[in-house]
PDB file of N, CA and C in Angstrom:
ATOM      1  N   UNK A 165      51.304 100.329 145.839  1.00  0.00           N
ATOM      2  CA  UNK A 165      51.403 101.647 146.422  1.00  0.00           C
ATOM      3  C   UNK A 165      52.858 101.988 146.754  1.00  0.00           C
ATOM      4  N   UNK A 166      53.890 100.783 147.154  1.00  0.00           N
ATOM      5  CA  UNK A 166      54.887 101.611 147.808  1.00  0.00           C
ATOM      6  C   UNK A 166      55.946 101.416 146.583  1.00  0.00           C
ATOM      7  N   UNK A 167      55.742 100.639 145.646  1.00  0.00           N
ATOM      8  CA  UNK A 167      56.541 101.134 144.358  1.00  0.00           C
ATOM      9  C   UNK A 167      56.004 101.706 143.661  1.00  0.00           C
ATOM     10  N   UNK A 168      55.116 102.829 143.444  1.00  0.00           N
ATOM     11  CA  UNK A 168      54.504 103.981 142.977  1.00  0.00           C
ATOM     12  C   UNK A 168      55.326 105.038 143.765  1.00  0.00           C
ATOM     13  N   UNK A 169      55.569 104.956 145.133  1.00  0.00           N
ATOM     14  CA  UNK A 169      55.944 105.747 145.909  1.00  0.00           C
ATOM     15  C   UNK A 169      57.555 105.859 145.640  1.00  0.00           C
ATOM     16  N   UNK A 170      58.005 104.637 145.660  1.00  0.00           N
ATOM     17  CA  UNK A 170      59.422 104.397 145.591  1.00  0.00           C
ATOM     18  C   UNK A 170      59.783 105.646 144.275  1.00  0.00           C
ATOM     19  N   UNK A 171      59.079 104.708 142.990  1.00  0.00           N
ATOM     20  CA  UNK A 171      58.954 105.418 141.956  1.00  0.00           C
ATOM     21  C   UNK A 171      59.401 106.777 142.067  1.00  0.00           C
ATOM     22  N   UNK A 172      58.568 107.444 142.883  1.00  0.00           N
ATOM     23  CA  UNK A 172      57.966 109.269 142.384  1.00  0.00           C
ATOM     24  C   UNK A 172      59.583 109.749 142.840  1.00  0.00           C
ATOM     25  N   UNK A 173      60.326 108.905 144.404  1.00  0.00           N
ATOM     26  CA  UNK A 173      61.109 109.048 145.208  1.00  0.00           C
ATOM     27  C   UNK A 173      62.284 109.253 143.777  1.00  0.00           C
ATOM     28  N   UNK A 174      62.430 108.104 143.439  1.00  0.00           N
ATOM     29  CA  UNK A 174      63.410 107.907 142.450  1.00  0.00           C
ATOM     30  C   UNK A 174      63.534 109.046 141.068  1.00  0.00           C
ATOM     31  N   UNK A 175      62.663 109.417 140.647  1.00  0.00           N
ATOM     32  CA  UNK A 175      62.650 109.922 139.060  1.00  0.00           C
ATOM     33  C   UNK A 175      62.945 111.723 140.056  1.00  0.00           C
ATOM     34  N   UNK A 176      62.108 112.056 141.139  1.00  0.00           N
ATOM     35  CA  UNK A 176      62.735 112.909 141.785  1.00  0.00           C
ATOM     36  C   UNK A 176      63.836 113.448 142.085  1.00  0.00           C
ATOM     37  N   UNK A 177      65.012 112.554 142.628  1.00  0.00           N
ATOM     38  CA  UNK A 177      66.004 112.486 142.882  1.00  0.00           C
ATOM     39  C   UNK A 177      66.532 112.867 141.753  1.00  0.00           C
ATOM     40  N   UNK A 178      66.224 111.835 140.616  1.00  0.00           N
ATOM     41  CA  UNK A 178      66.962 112.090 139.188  1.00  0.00           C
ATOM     42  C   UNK A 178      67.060 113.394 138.676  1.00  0.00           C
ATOM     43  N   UNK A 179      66.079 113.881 138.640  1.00  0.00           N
ATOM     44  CA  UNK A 179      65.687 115.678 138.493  1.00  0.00           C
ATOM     45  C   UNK A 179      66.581 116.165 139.213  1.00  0.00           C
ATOM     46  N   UNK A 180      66.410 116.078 140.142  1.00  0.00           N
ATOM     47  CA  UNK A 180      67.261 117.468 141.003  1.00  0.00           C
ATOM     48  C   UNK A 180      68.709 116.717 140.835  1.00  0.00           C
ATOM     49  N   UNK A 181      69.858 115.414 140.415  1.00  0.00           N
ATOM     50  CA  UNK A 181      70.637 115.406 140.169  1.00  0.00           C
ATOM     51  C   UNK A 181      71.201 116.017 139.378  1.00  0.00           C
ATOM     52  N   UNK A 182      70.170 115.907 138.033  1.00  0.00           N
ATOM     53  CA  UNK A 182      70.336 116.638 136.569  1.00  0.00           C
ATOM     54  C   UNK A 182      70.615 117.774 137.031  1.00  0.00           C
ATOM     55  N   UNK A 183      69.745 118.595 137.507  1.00  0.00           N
ATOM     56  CA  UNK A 183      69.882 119.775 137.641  1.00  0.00           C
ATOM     57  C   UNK A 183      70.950 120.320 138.468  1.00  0.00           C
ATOM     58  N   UNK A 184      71.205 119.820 139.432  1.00  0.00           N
ATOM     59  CA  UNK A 184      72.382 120.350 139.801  1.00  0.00           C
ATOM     60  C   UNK A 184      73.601 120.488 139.041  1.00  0.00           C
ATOM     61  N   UNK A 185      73.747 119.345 138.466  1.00  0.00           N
ATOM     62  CA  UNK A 185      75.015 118.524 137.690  1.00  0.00           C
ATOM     63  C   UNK A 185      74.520 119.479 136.388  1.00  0.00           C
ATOM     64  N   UNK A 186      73.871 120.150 136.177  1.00  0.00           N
ATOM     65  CA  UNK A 186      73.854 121.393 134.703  1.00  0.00           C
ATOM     66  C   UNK A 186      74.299 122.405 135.381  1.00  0.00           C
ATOM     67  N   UNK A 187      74.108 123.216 136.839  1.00  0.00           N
ATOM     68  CA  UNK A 187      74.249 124.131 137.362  1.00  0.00           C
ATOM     69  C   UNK A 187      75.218 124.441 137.647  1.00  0.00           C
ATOM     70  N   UNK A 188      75.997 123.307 137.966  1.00  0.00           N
ATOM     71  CA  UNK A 188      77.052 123.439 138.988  1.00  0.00           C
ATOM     72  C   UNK A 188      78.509 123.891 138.345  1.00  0.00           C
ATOM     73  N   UNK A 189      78.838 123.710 137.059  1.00  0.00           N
ATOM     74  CA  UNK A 189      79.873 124.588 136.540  1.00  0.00           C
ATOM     75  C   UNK A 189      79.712 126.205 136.291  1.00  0.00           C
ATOM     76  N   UNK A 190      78.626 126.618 136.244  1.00  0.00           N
ATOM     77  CA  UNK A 190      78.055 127.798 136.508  1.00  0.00           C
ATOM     78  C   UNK A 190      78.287 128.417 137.864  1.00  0.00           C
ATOM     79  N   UNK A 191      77.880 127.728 139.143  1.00  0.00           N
ATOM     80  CA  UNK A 191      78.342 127.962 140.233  1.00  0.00           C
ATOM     81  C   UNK A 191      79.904 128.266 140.833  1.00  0.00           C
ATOM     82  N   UNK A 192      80.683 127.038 140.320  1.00  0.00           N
ATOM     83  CA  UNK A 192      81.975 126.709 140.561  1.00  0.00           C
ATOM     84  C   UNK A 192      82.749 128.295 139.848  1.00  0.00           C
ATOM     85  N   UNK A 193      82.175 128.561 138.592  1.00  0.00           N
ATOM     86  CA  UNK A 193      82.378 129.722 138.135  1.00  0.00           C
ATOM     87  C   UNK A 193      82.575 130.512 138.456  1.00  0.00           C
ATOM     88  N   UNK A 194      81.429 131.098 139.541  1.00  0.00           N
ATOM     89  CA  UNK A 194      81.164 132.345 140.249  1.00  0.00           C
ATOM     90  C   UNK A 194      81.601 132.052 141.227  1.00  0.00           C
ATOM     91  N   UNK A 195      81.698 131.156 141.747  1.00  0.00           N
ATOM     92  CA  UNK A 195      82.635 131.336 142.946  1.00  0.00           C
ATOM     93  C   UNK A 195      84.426 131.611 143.274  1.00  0.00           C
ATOM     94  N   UNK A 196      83.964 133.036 143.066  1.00  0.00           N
ATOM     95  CA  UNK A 196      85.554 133.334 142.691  1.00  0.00           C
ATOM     96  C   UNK A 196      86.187 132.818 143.518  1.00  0.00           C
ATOM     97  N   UNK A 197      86.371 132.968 144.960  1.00  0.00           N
ATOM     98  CA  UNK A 197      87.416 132.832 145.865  1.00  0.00           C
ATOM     99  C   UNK A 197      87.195 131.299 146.817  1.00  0.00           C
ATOM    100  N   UNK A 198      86.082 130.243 145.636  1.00  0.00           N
ATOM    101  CA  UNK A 198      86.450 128.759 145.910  1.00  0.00           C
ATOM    102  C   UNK A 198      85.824 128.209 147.524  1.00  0.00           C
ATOM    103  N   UNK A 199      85.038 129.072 148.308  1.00  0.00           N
ATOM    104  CA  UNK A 199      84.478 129.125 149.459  1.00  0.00           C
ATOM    105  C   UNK A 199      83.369 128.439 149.839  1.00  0.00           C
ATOM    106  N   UNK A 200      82.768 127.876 148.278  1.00  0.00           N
ATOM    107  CA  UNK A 200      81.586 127.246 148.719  1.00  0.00           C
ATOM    108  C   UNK A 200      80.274 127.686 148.223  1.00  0.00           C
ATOM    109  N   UNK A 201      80.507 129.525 148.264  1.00  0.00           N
ATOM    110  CA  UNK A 201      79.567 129.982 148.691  1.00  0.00           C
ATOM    111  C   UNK A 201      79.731 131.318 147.479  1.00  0.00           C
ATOM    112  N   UNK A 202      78.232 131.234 147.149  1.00  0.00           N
ATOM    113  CA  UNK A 202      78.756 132.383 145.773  1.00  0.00           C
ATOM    114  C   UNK A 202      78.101 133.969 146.884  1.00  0.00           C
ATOM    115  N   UNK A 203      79.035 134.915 146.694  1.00  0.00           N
ATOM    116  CA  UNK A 203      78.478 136.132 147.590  1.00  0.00           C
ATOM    117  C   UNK A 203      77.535 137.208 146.544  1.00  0.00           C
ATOM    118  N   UNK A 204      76.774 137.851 146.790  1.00  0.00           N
ATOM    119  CA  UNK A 204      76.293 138.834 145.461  1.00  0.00           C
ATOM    120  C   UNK A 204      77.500 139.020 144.870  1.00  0.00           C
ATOM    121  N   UNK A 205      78.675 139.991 145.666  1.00  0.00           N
ATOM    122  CA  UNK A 205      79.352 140.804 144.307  1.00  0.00           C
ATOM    123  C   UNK A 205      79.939 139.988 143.402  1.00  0.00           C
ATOM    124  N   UNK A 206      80.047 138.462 143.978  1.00  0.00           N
ATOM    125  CA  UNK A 206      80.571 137.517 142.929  1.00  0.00           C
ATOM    126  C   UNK A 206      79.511 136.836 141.680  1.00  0.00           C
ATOM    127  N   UNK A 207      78.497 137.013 142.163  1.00  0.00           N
ATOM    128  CA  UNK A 207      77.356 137.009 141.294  1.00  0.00           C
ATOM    129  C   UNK A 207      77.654 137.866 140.222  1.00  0.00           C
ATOM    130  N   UNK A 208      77.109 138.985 140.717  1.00  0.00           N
ATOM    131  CA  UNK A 208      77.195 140.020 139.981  1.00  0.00           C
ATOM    132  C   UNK A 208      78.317 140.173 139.056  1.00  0.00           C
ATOM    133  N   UNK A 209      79.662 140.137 139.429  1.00  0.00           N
ATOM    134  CA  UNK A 209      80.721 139.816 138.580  1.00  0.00           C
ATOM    135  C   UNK A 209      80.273 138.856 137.630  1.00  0.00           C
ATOM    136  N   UNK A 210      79.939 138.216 137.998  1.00  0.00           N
ATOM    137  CA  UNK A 210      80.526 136.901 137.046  1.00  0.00           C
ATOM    138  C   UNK A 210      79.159 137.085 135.830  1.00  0.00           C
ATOM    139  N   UNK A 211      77.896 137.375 136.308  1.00  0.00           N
ATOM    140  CA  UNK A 211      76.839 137.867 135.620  1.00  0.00           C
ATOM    141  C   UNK A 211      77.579 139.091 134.596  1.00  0.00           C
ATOM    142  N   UNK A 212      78.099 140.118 134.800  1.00  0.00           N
ATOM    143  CA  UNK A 212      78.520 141.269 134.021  1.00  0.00           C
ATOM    144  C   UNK A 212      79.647 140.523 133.071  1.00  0.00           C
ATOM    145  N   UNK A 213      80.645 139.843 133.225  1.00  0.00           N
ATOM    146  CA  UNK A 213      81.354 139.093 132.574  1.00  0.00           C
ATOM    147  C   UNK A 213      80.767 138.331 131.433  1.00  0.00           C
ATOM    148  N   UNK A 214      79.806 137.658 131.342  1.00  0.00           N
ATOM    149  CA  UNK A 214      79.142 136.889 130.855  1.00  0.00           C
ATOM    150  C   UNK A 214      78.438 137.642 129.767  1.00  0.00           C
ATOM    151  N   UNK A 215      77.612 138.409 130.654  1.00  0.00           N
ATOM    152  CA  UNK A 215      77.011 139.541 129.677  1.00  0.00           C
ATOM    153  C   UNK A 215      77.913 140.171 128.266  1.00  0.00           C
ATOM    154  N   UNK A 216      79.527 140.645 128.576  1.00  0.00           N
ATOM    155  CA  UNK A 216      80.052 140.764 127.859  1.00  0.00           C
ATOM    156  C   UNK A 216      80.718 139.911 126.911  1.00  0.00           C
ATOM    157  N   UNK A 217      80.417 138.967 127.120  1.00  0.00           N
ATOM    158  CA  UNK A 217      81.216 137.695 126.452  1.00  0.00           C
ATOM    159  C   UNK A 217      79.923 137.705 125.673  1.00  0.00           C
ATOM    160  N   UNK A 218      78.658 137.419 126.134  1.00  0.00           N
ATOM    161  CA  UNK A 218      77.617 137.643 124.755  1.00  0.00           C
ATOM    162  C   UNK A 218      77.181 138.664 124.399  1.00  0.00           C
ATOM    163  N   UNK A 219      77.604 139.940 124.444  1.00  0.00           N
ATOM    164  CA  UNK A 219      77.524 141.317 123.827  1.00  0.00           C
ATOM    165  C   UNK A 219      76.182 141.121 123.853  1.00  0.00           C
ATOM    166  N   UNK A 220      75.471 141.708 125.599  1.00  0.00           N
ATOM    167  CA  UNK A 220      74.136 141.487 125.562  1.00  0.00           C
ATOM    168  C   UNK A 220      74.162 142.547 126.606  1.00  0.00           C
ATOM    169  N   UNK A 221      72.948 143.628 126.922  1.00  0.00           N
ATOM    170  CA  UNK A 221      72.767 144.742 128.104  1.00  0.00           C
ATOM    171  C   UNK A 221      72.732 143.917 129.133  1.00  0.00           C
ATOM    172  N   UNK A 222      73.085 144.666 130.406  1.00  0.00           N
ATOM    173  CA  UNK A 222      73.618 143.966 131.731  1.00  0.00           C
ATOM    174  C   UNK A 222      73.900 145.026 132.461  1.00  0.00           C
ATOM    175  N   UNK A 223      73.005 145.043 133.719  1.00  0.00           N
ATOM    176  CA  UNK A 223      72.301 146.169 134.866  1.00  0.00           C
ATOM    177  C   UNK A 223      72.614 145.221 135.922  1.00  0.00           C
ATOM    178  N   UNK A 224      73.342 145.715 136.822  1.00  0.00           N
ATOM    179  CA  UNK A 224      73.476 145.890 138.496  1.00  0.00           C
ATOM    180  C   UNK A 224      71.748 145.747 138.835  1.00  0.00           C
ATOM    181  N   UNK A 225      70.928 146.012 138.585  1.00  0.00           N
ATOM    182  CA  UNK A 225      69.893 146.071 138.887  1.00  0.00           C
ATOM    183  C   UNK A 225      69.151 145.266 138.491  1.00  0.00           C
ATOM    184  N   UNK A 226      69.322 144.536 137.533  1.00  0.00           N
ATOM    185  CA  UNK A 226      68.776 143.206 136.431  1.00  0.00           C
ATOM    186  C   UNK A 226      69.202 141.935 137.769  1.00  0.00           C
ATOM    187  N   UNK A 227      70.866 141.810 137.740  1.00  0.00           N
ATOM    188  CA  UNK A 227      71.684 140.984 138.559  1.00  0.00           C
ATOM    189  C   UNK A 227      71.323 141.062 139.652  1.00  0.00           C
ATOM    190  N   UNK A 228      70.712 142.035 141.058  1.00  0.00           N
ATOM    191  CA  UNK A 228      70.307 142.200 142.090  1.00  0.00           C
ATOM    192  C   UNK A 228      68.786 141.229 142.071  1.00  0.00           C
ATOM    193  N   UNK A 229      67.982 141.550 141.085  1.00  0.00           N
ATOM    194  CA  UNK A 229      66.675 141.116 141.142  1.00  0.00           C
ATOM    195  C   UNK A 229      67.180 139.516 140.647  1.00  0.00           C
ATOM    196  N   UNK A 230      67.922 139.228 140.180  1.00  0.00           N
ATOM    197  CA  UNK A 230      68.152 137.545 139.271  1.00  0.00           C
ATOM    198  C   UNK A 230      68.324 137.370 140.626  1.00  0.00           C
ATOM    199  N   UNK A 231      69.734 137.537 141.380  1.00  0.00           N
ATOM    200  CA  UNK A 231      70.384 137.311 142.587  1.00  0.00           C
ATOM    201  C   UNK A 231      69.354 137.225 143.941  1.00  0.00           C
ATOM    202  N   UNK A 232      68.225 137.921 144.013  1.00  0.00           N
ATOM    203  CA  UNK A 232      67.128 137.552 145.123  1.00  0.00           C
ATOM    204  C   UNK A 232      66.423 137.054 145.000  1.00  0.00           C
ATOM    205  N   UNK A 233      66.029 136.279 143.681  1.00  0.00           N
ATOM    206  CA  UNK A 233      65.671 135.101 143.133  1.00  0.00           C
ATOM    207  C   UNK A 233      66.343 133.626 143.295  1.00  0.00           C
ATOM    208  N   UNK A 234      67.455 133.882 143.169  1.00  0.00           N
ATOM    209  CA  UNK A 234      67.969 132.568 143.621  1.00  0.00           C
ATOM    210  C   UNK A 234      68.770 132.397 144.872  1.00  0.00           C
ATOM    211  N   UNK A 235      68.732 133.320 145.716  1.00  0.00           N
ATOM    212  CA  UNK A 235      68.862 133.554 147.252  1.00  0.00           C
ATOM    213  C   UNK A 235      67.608 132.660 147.816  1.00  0.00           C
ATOM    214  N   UNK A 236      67.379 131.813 147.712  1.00  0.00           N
ATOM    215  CA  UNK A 236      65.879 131.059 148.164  1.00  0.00           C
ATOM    216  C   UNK A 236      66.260 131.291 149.347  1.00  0.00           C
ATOM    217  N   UNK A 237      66.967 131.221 150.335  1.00  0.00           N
ATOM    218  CA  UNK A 237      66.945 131.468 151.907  1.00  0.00           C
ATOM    219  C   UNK A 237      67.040 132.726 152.302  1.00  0.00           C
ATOM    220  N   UNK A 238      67.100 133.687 151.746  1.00  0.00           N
ATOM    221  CA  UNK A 238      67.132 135.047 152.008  1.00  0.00           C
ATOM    222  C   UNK A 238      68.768 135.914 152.381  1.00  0.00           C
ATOM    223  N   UNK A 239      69.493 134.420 152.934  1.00  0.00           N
ATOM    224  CA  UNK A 239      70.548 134.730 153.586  1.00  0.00           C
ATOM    225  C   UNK A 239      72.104 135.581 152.922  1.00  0.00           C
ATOM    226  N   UNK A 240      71.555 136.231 151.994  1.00  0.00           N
ATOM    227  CA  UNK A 240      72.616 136.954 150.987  1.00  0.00           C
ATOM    228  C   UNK A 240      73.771 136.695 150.067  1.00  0.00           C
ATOM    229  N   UNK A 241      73.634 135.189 150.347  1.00  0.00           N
ATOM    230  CA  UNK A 241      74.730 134.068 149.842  1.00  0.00           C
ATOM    231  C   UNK A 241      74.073 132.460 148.917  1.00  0.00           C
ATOM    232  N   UNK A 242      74.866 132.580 147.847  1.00  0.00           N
ATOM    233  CA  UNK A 242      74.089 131.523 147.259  1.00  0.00           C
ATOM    234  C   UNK A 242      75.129 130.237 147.641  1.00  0.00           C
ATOM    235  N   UNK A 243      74.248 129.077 148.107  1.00  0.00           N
ATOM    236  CA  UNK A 243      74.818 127.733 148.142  1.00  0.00           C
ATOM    237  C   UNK A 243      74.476 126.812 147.394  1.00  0.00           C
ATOM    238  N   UNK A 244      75.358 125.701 147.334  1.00  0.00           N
ATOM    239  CA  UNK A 244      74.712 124.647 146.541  1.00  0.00           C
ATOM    240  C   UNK A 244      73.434 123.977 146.388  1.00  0.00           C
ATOM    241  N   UNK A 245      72.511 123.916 147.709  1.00  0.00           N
ATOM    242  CA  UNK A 245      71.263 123.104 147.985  1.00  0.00           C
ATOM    243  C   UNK A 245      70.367 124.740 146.647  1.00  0.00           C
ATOM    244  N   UNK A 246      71.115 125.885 146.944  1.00  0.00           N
ATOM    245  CA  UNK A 246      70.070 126.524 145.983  1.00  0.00           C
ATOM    246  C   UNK A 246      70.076 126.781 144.324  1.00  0.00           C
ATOM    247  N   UNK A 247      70.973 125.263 144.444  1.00  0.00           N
ATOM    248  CA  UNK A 247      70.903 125.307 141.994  1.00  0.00           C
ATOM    249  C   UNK A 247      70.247 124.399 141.826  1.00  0.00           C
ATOM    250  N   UNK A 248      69.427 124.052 142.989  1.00  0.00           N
ATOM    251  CA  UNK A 248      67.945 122.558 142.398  1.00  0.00           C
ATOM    252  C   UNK A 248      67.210 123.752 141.905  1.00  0.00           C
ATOM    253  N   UNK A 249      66.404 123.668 140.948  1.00  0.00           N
ATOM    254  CA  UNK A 249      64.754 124.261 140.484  1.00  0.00           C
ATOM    255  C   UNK A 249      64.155 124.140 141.773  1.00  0.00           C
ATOM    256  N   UNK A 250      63.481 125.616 142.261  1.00  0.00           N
ATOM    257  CA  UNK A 250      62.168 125.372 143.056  1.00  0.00           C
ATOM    258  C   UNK A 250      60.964 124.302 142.811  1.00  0.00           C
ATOM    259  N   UNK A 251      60.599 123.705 143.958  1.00  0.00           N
ATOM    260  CA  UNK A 251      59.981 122.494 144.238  1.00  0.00           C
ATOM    261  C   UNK A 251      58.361 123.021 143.698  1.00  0.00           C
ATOM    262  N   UNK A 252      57.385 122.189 142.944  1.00  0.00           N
ATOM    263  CA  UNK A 252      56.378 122.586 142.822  1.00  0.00           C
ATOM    264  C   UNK A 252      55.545 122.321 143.920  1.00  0.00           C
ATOM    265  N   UNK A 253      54.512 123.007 144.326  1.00  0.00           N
ATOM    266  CA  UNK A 253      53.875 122.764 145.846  1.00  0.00           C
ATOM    267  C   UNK A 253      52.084 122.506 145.010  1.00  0.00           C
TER     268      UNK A 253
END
């Protein structure tokens, strides 16, 4: 039982390392002014930028709805704890 447990603990961890460690040059990206902390309009920038680099449509309004999606705390600012994948419940 408790290396089943250990287990689930471990391959867990691994996941959300991966995932961060894919995210996180993406983040570092948008964080224009290096704070930690990505703000919408830096979102949004860096989203519209992108967009044009792949000559693809790109709405303030697309970026608002992506952006309160990955606001998991509501708090108007994206941080690092929020480039894990939501947890399945």
């Amino acid at each position: 039982m408790n290396r089943l447990f250990f287990g689930t603990i471990m391959v867990t961890a691994f996941v959300a390392i991966q995932a961060s460690a894919q995210n996180a040059p993406k983040f570092h990206a948008a964080d224009a002014d290096k704070d930690g902390i990505v703000t919408k309009q830096e979102f949004l920038n860096k989203q519209a930028e992108w967009a044009k680099i792949q000559k693809r449509e790109w709405s303030n309004a697309d970026g608002e709805k992506k952006f309160s999606e990955k606001d998991i705390n509501g708090d108007g600012v994206m941080s690092g704890d929020e480039l894990l994948p939501p947890q399945k419940k």
